[in-house]
Amino acid sequence: MITLHHLNQSRSKRIIWMLEELGVEYKLVTYQRDSVTRRAPAALKAINPLGRSPVIEDGDLVICESGAIIDYLVSRYGAETFAPPANTPAHARYVQWLHFAEGTAAFPLIALYLLSADDSQKCFLGGFAREQMSDVLTLANNELADKTYLMGDQFTGADVLNSFVFEKISETRGLGEYPNLEAYMKRISERPAAQKAETLEREYDAEM
Ligand SMILES: N[C@@H](CCC(=O)N[C@@H](CS)C(=O)NCC(=O)O)C(=O)O
């Protein structure tokens, strides 16, 4: 059985979502952020030396990094359903979206979050991060102008992985400027597996 080491209010909710989409058996080991430092408890270091979530165990295999986890889960348990066929141009585009989530989209989000925690919006990094965030959202919004999902008609692991950044922006300032993205987020968050992930996230979040 797969074990997911889940930290409240983190990237890990997407992994619950993916596991639910795949219909595989899993169990959660849950952790709570420190309410002041927002850091994960030291106990997470037993499974990931960096002390970060998400982490999965599948038998003897331990995998960190949400992109690698989604890639692994889809390849191992749902490649026909949640990814385009291997060795096709569509698959290459799918991999591009997988990397986009953490490689490009997450950086400005995290920078803006840290700046807001520091109360220091007026600085070079603030302007830089806001511009990059806007580029990311515009790109996704344009991409979704004539598509149901990032890969077209097929819902894939890339939709689950990219939801983290879009969801956080939706929660903090809304996606009204990006109507295609807003409609897309509504569409994918209504999926039963997404709803289940939301329910479990709340259930295991002591701050809720
Ligand atoms: N690139 C990693 C980032 C992992 C990460 O930074 N996770 C955060 C939660 S979103 C965390 O565990 N933070 C706790 C800490 O740093 O103490 C991934 O995609 O999994």
GROMACS .gro file of C-alpha atoms and ligand atoms in nm:
model
  228
    1MET     CA    1   0.000   0.000   0.000
    2ILE     CA    2   0.114   0.356  -0.070
    3THR     CA    3   0.181   0.586   0.226
    4LEU     CA    4   0.153   0.961   0.178
    5HIS     CA    5   0.328   1.184   0.431
    6HIS     CA    6   0.088   1.474   0.431
    7LEU     CA    7   0.150   1.820   0.577
    8ASN     CA    8  -0.151   2.044   0.634
    9GLN     CA    9  -0.189   2.346   0.402
   10SER     CA   10   0.076   2.229   0.160
   11ARG     CA   11   0.143   2.093  -0.187
   12SER     CA   12   0.044   1.752  -0.056
   13LYS     CA   13  -0.332   1.792  -0.112
   14ARG     CA   14  -0.269   1.739  -0.485
   15ILE     CA   15  -0.120   1.398  -0.413
   16ILE     CA   16  -0.435   1.293  -0.225
   17TRP     CA   17  -0.630   1.416  -0.529
   18MET     CA   18  -0.415   1.211  -0.770
   19LEU     CA   19  -0.440   0.899  -0.554
   20GLU     CA   20  -0.817   0.937  -0.544
   21GLU     CA   21  -0.831   0.982  -0.924
   22LEU     CA   22  -0.626   0.665  -0.964
   23GLY     CA   23  -0.837   0.470  -0.715
   24VAL     CA   24  -0.533   0.309  -0.555
   25GLU     CA   25  -0.517   0.211  -0.190
   26TYR     CA   26  -0.323   0.449   0.031
   27LYS     CA   27  -0.289   0.567   0.386
   28LEU     CA   28  -0.201   0.908   0.522
   29VAL     CA   29   0.059   0.990   0.783
   30THR     CA   30  -0.030   1.344   0.884
   31TYR     CA   31   0.182   1.633   1.013
   32GLN     CA   32   0.088   1.985   1.129
   33ARG     CA   33   0.277   2.305   1.054
   34ASP     CA   34   0.402   2.507   1.349
   35SER     CA   35   0.146   2.786   1.381
   36VAL     CA   36   0.417   3.055   1.425
   37THR     CA   37   0.709   2.946   1.207
   38ARG     CA   38   0.486   2.767   0.950
   39ARG     CA   39   0.757   2.502   0.931
   40ALA     CA   40   0.686   2.130   0.924
   41PRO     CA   41   0.760   1.932   1.241
   42ALA     CA   42   1.106   1.773   1.272
   43ALA     CA   43   0.939   1.431   1.253
   44LEU     CA   44   0.914   1.470   0.873
   45LYS     CA   45   1.295   1.456   0.853
   46ALA     CA   46   1.276   1.087   0.934
   47ILE     CA   47   1.137   1.024   0.585
   48ASN     CA   48   1.275   1.329   0.396
   49PRO     CA   49   1.603   1.483   0.519
   50LEU     CA   50   1.473   1.824   0.408
   51GLY     CA   51   1.169   1.780   0.632
   52ARG     CA   52   0.925   1.869   0.355
   53SER     CA   53   0.602   1.728   0.221
   54PRO     CA   54   0.475   1.562   0.009
   55VAL     CA   55   0.660   1.231   0.032
   56ILE     CA   56   0.527   0.890  -0.067
   57GLU     CA   57   0.639   0.541   0.014
   58ASP     CA   58   0.546   0.260  -0.223
   59GLY     CA   59   0.699  -0.058  -0.084
   60ASP     CA   60   1.068   0.020  -0.033
   61LEU     CA   61   1.058   0.316  -0.269
   62VAL     CA   62   1.052   0.665  -0.115
   63ILE     CA   63   0.983   0.961  -0.346
   64CYS     CA   64   0.988   1.334  -0.267
   65GLU     CA   65   0.906   1.626  -0.502
   66SER     CA   66   0.543   1.660  -0.599
   67GLY     CA   67   0.622   1.657  -0.973
   68ALA     CA   68   0.816   1.334  -0.947
   69ILE     CA   69   0.543   1.183  -0.730
   70ILE     CA   70   0.264   1.263  -0.979
   71ASP     CA   71   0.482   1.140  -1.266
   72TYR     CA   72   0.553   0.815  -1.082
   73LEU     CA   73   0.193   0.752  -0.973
   74VAL     CA   74   0.050   0.819  -1.319
   75SER     CA   75   0.316   0.609  -1.497
   76ARG     CA   76   0.281   0.321  -1.252
   77TYR     CA   77  -0.094   0.316  -1.190
   78GLY     CA   78  -0.277   0.513  -1.458
   79ALA     CA   79  -0.068   0.587  -1.765
   80GLU     CA   80  -0.350   0.502  -2.008
   81THR     CA   81  -0.596   0.731  -1.835
   82PHE     CA   82  -0.404   1.026  -1.693
   83ALA     CA   83  -0.123   1.087  -1.947
   84PRO     CA   84  -0.102   1.096  -2.327
   85PRO     CA   85   0.061   0.788  -2.487
   86ALA     CA   86   0.439   0.763  -2.433
   87ASN     CA   87   0.671   0.878  -2.711
   88THR     CA   88   0.420   1.113  -2.870
   89PRO     CA   89   0.438   1.492  -2.909
   90ALA     CA   90   0.139   1.515  -2.672
   91HIS     CA   91   0.336   1.328  -2.407
   92ALA     CA   92   0.626   1.569  -2.444
   93ARG     CA   93   0.385   1.862  -2.393
   94TYR     CA   94   0.241   1.684  -2.089
   95VAL     CA   95   0.590   1.652  -1.940
   96GLN     CA   96   0.645   2.021  -2.013
   97TRP     CA   97   0.333   2.107  -1.806
   98LEU     CA   98   0.449   1.878  -1.526
   99HIS     CA   99   0.778   2.067  -1.503
  100PHE     CA  100   0.606   2.403  -1.546
  101ALA     CA  101   0.419   2.362  -1.214
  102GLU     CA  102   0.722   2.354  -0.985
  103GLY     CA  103   0.991   2.480  -1.225
  104THR     CA  104   0.822   2.806  -1.329
  105ALA     CA  105   0.479   2.869  -1.175
  106ALA     CA  106   0.562   2.803  -0.810
  107PHE     CA  107   0.852   3.049  -0.777
  108PRO     CA  108   0.660   3.379  -0.801
  109LEU     CA  109   0.383   3.238  -0.581
  110ILE     CA  110   0.626   3.144  -0.304
  111ALA     CA  111   0.815   3.474  -0.340
  112LEU     CA  112   0.490   3.671  -0.303
  113TYR     CA  113   0.385   3.461  -0.004
  114LEU     CA  114   0.719   3.520   0.171
  115LEU     CA  115   0.705   3.892   0.095
  116SER     CA  116   0.356   3.919   0.239
  117ALA     CA  117   0.471   3.738   0.554
  118ASP     CA  118   0.757   3.989   0.575
  119ASP     CA  119   0.534   4.287   0.499
  120SER     CA  120   0.787   4.407   0.241
  121GLN     CA  121   0.600   4.430  -0.090
  122LYS     CA  122   0.789   4.736  -0.217
  123CYS     CA  123   1.121   4.599  -0.328
  124PHE     CA  124   1.282   4.460  -0.641
  125LEU     CA  125   1.172   4.104  -0.565
  126GLY     CA  126   0.809   4.213  -0.517
  127GLY     CA  127   0.788   4.372  -0.864
  128PHE     CA  128   0.978   4.085  -1.023
  129ALA     CA  129   0.757   3.818  -0.864
  130ARG     CA  130   0.433   4.001  -0.948
  131GLU     CA  131   0.538   4.031  -1.315
  132GLN     CA  132   0.636   3.664  -1.332
  133MET     CA  133   0.312   3.560  -1.162
  134SER     CA  134   0.114   3.760  -1.413
  135ASP     CA  135   0.308   3.598  -1.703
  136VAL     CA  136   0.231   3.251  -1.564
  137LEU     CA  137  -0.139   3.322  -1.522
  138THR     CA  138  -0.167   3.486  -1.866
  139LEU     CA  139   0.005   3.191  -2.030
  140ALA     CA  140  -0.229   2.941  -1.864
  141ASN     CA  141  -0.533   3.156  -1.939
  142ASN     CA  142  -0.441   3.178  -2.309
  143GLU     CA  143  -0.364   2.808  -2.326
  144LEU     CA  144  -0.709   2.728  -2.188
  145ALA     CA  145  -0.897   2.952  -2.434
  146ASP     CA  146  -1.001   2.655  -2.644
  147LYS     CA  147  -0.923   2.362  -2.415
  148THR     CA  148  -1.109   2.179  -2.140
  149TYR     CA  149  -0.785   2.074  -1.968
  150LEU     CA  150  -0.418   2.166  -2.013
  151MET     CA  151  -0.375   1.874  -2.253
  152GLY     CA  152  -0.699   1.937  -2.441
  153ASP     CA  153  -0.980   1.688  -2.388
  154GLN     CA  154  -0.779   1.461  -2.157
  155PHE     CA  155  -0.760   1.534  -1.784
  156THR     CA  156  -0.403   1.444  -1.679
  157GLY     CA  157  -0.160   1.453  -1.390
  158ALA     CA  158  -0.049   1.794  -1.519
  159ASP     CA  159  -0.387   1.940  -1.425
  160VAL     CA  160  -0.355   1.806  -1.072
  161LEU     CA  161   0.003   1.928  -1.033
  162ASN     CA  162  -0.058   2.280  -1.166
  163SER     CA  163  -0.368   2.329  -0.951
  164PHE     CA  164  -0.155   2.428  -0.649
  165VAL     CA  165  -0.048   2.767  -0.783
  166PHE     CA  166  -0.381   2.849  -0.949
  167GLU     CA  167  -0.575   2.754  -0.636
  168LYS     CA  168  -0.359   2.972  -0.411
  169ILE     CA  169  -0.403   3.272  -0.643
  170SER     CA  170  -0.775   3.203  -0.661
  171GLU     CA  171  -0.794   3.203  -0.278
  172THR     CA  172  -0.586   3.517  -0.226
  173ARG     CA  173  -0.698   3.756  -0.499
  174GLY     CA  174  -0.931   3.566  -0.726
  175LEU     CA  175  -0.889   3.473  -1.092
  176GLY     CA  176  -1.139   3.726  -1.232
  177GLU     CA  177  -0.876   3.874  -1.467
  178TYR     CA  178  -0.823   3.527  -1.613
  179PRO     CA  179  -1.170   3.398  -1.708
  180ASN     CA  180  -1.057   3.082  -1.891
  181LEU     CA  181  -0.841   2.984  -1.596
  182GLU     CA  182  -1.119   3.065  -1.352
  183ALA     CA  183  -1.370   2.845  -1.541
  184TYR     CA  184  -1.110   2.568  -1.567
  185MET     CA  185  -1.039   2.575  -1.193
  186LYS     CA  186  -1.410   2.552  -1.119
  187ARG     CA  187  -1.437   2.258  -1.360
  188ILE     CA  188  -1.149   2.055  -1.221
  189SER     CA  189  -1.221   2.130  -0.855
  190GLU     CA  190  -1.571   1.985  -0.897
  191ARG     CA  191  -1.426   1.642  -0.975
  192PRO     CA  192  -1.516   1.390  -0.701
  193ALA     CA  193  -1.148   1.310  -0.636
  194ALA     CA  194  -1.068   1.680  -0.590
  195GLN     CA  195  -1.358   1.716  -0.347
  196LYS     CA  196  -1.239   1.412  -0.153
  197ALA     CA  197  -0.889   1.560  -0.128
  198GLU     CA  198  -1.038   1.886   0.000
  199THR     CA  199  -1.241   1.698   0.264
  200LEU     CA  200  -0.937   1.500   0.383
  201GLU     CA  201  -0.716   1.810   0.383
  202ARG     CA  202  -0.967   1.983   0.615
  203GLU     CA  203  -1.010   1.675   0.830
  204TYR     CA  204  -0.636   1.653   0.896
  205ASP     CA  205  -0.574   2.026   0.936
  206ALA     CA  206  -0.585   2.120   1.303
  207GLU     CA  207  -0.602   2.491   1.209
  208MET     CA  208  -0.936   2.454   1.028
  209LIG     N1  209   0.950   2.129  -0.471
  209LIG     C1  210   0.899   2.055  -0.358
  209LIG     C2  211   0.866   2.154  -0.247
  209LIG     C3  212   0.830   2.085  -0.116
  209LIG     C4  213   0.798   2.188  -0.010
  209LIG     O1  214   0.866   2.293   0.003
  209LIG     N2  215   0.693   2.160   0.067
  209LIG     C5  216   0.651   2.252   0.171
  209LIG     C6  217   0.499   2.252   0.180
  209LIG     S1  218   0.421   2.317   0.036
  209LIG     C7  219   0.699   2.208   0.306
  209LIG     O2  220   0.699   2.089   0.335
  209LIG     N3  221   0.736   2.303   0.392
  209LIG     C8  222   0.768   2.277   0.529
  209LIG     C9  223   0.900   2.331   0.571
  209LIG     O3  224   0.974   2.382   0.484
  209LIG     O4  225   0.928   2.326   0.689
  209LIG    C10  226   0.775   1.976  -0.404
  209LIG     O5  227   0.719   2.011  -0.508
  209LIG     O6  228   0.739   1.878  -0.340
   0.00000   0.00000   0.00000
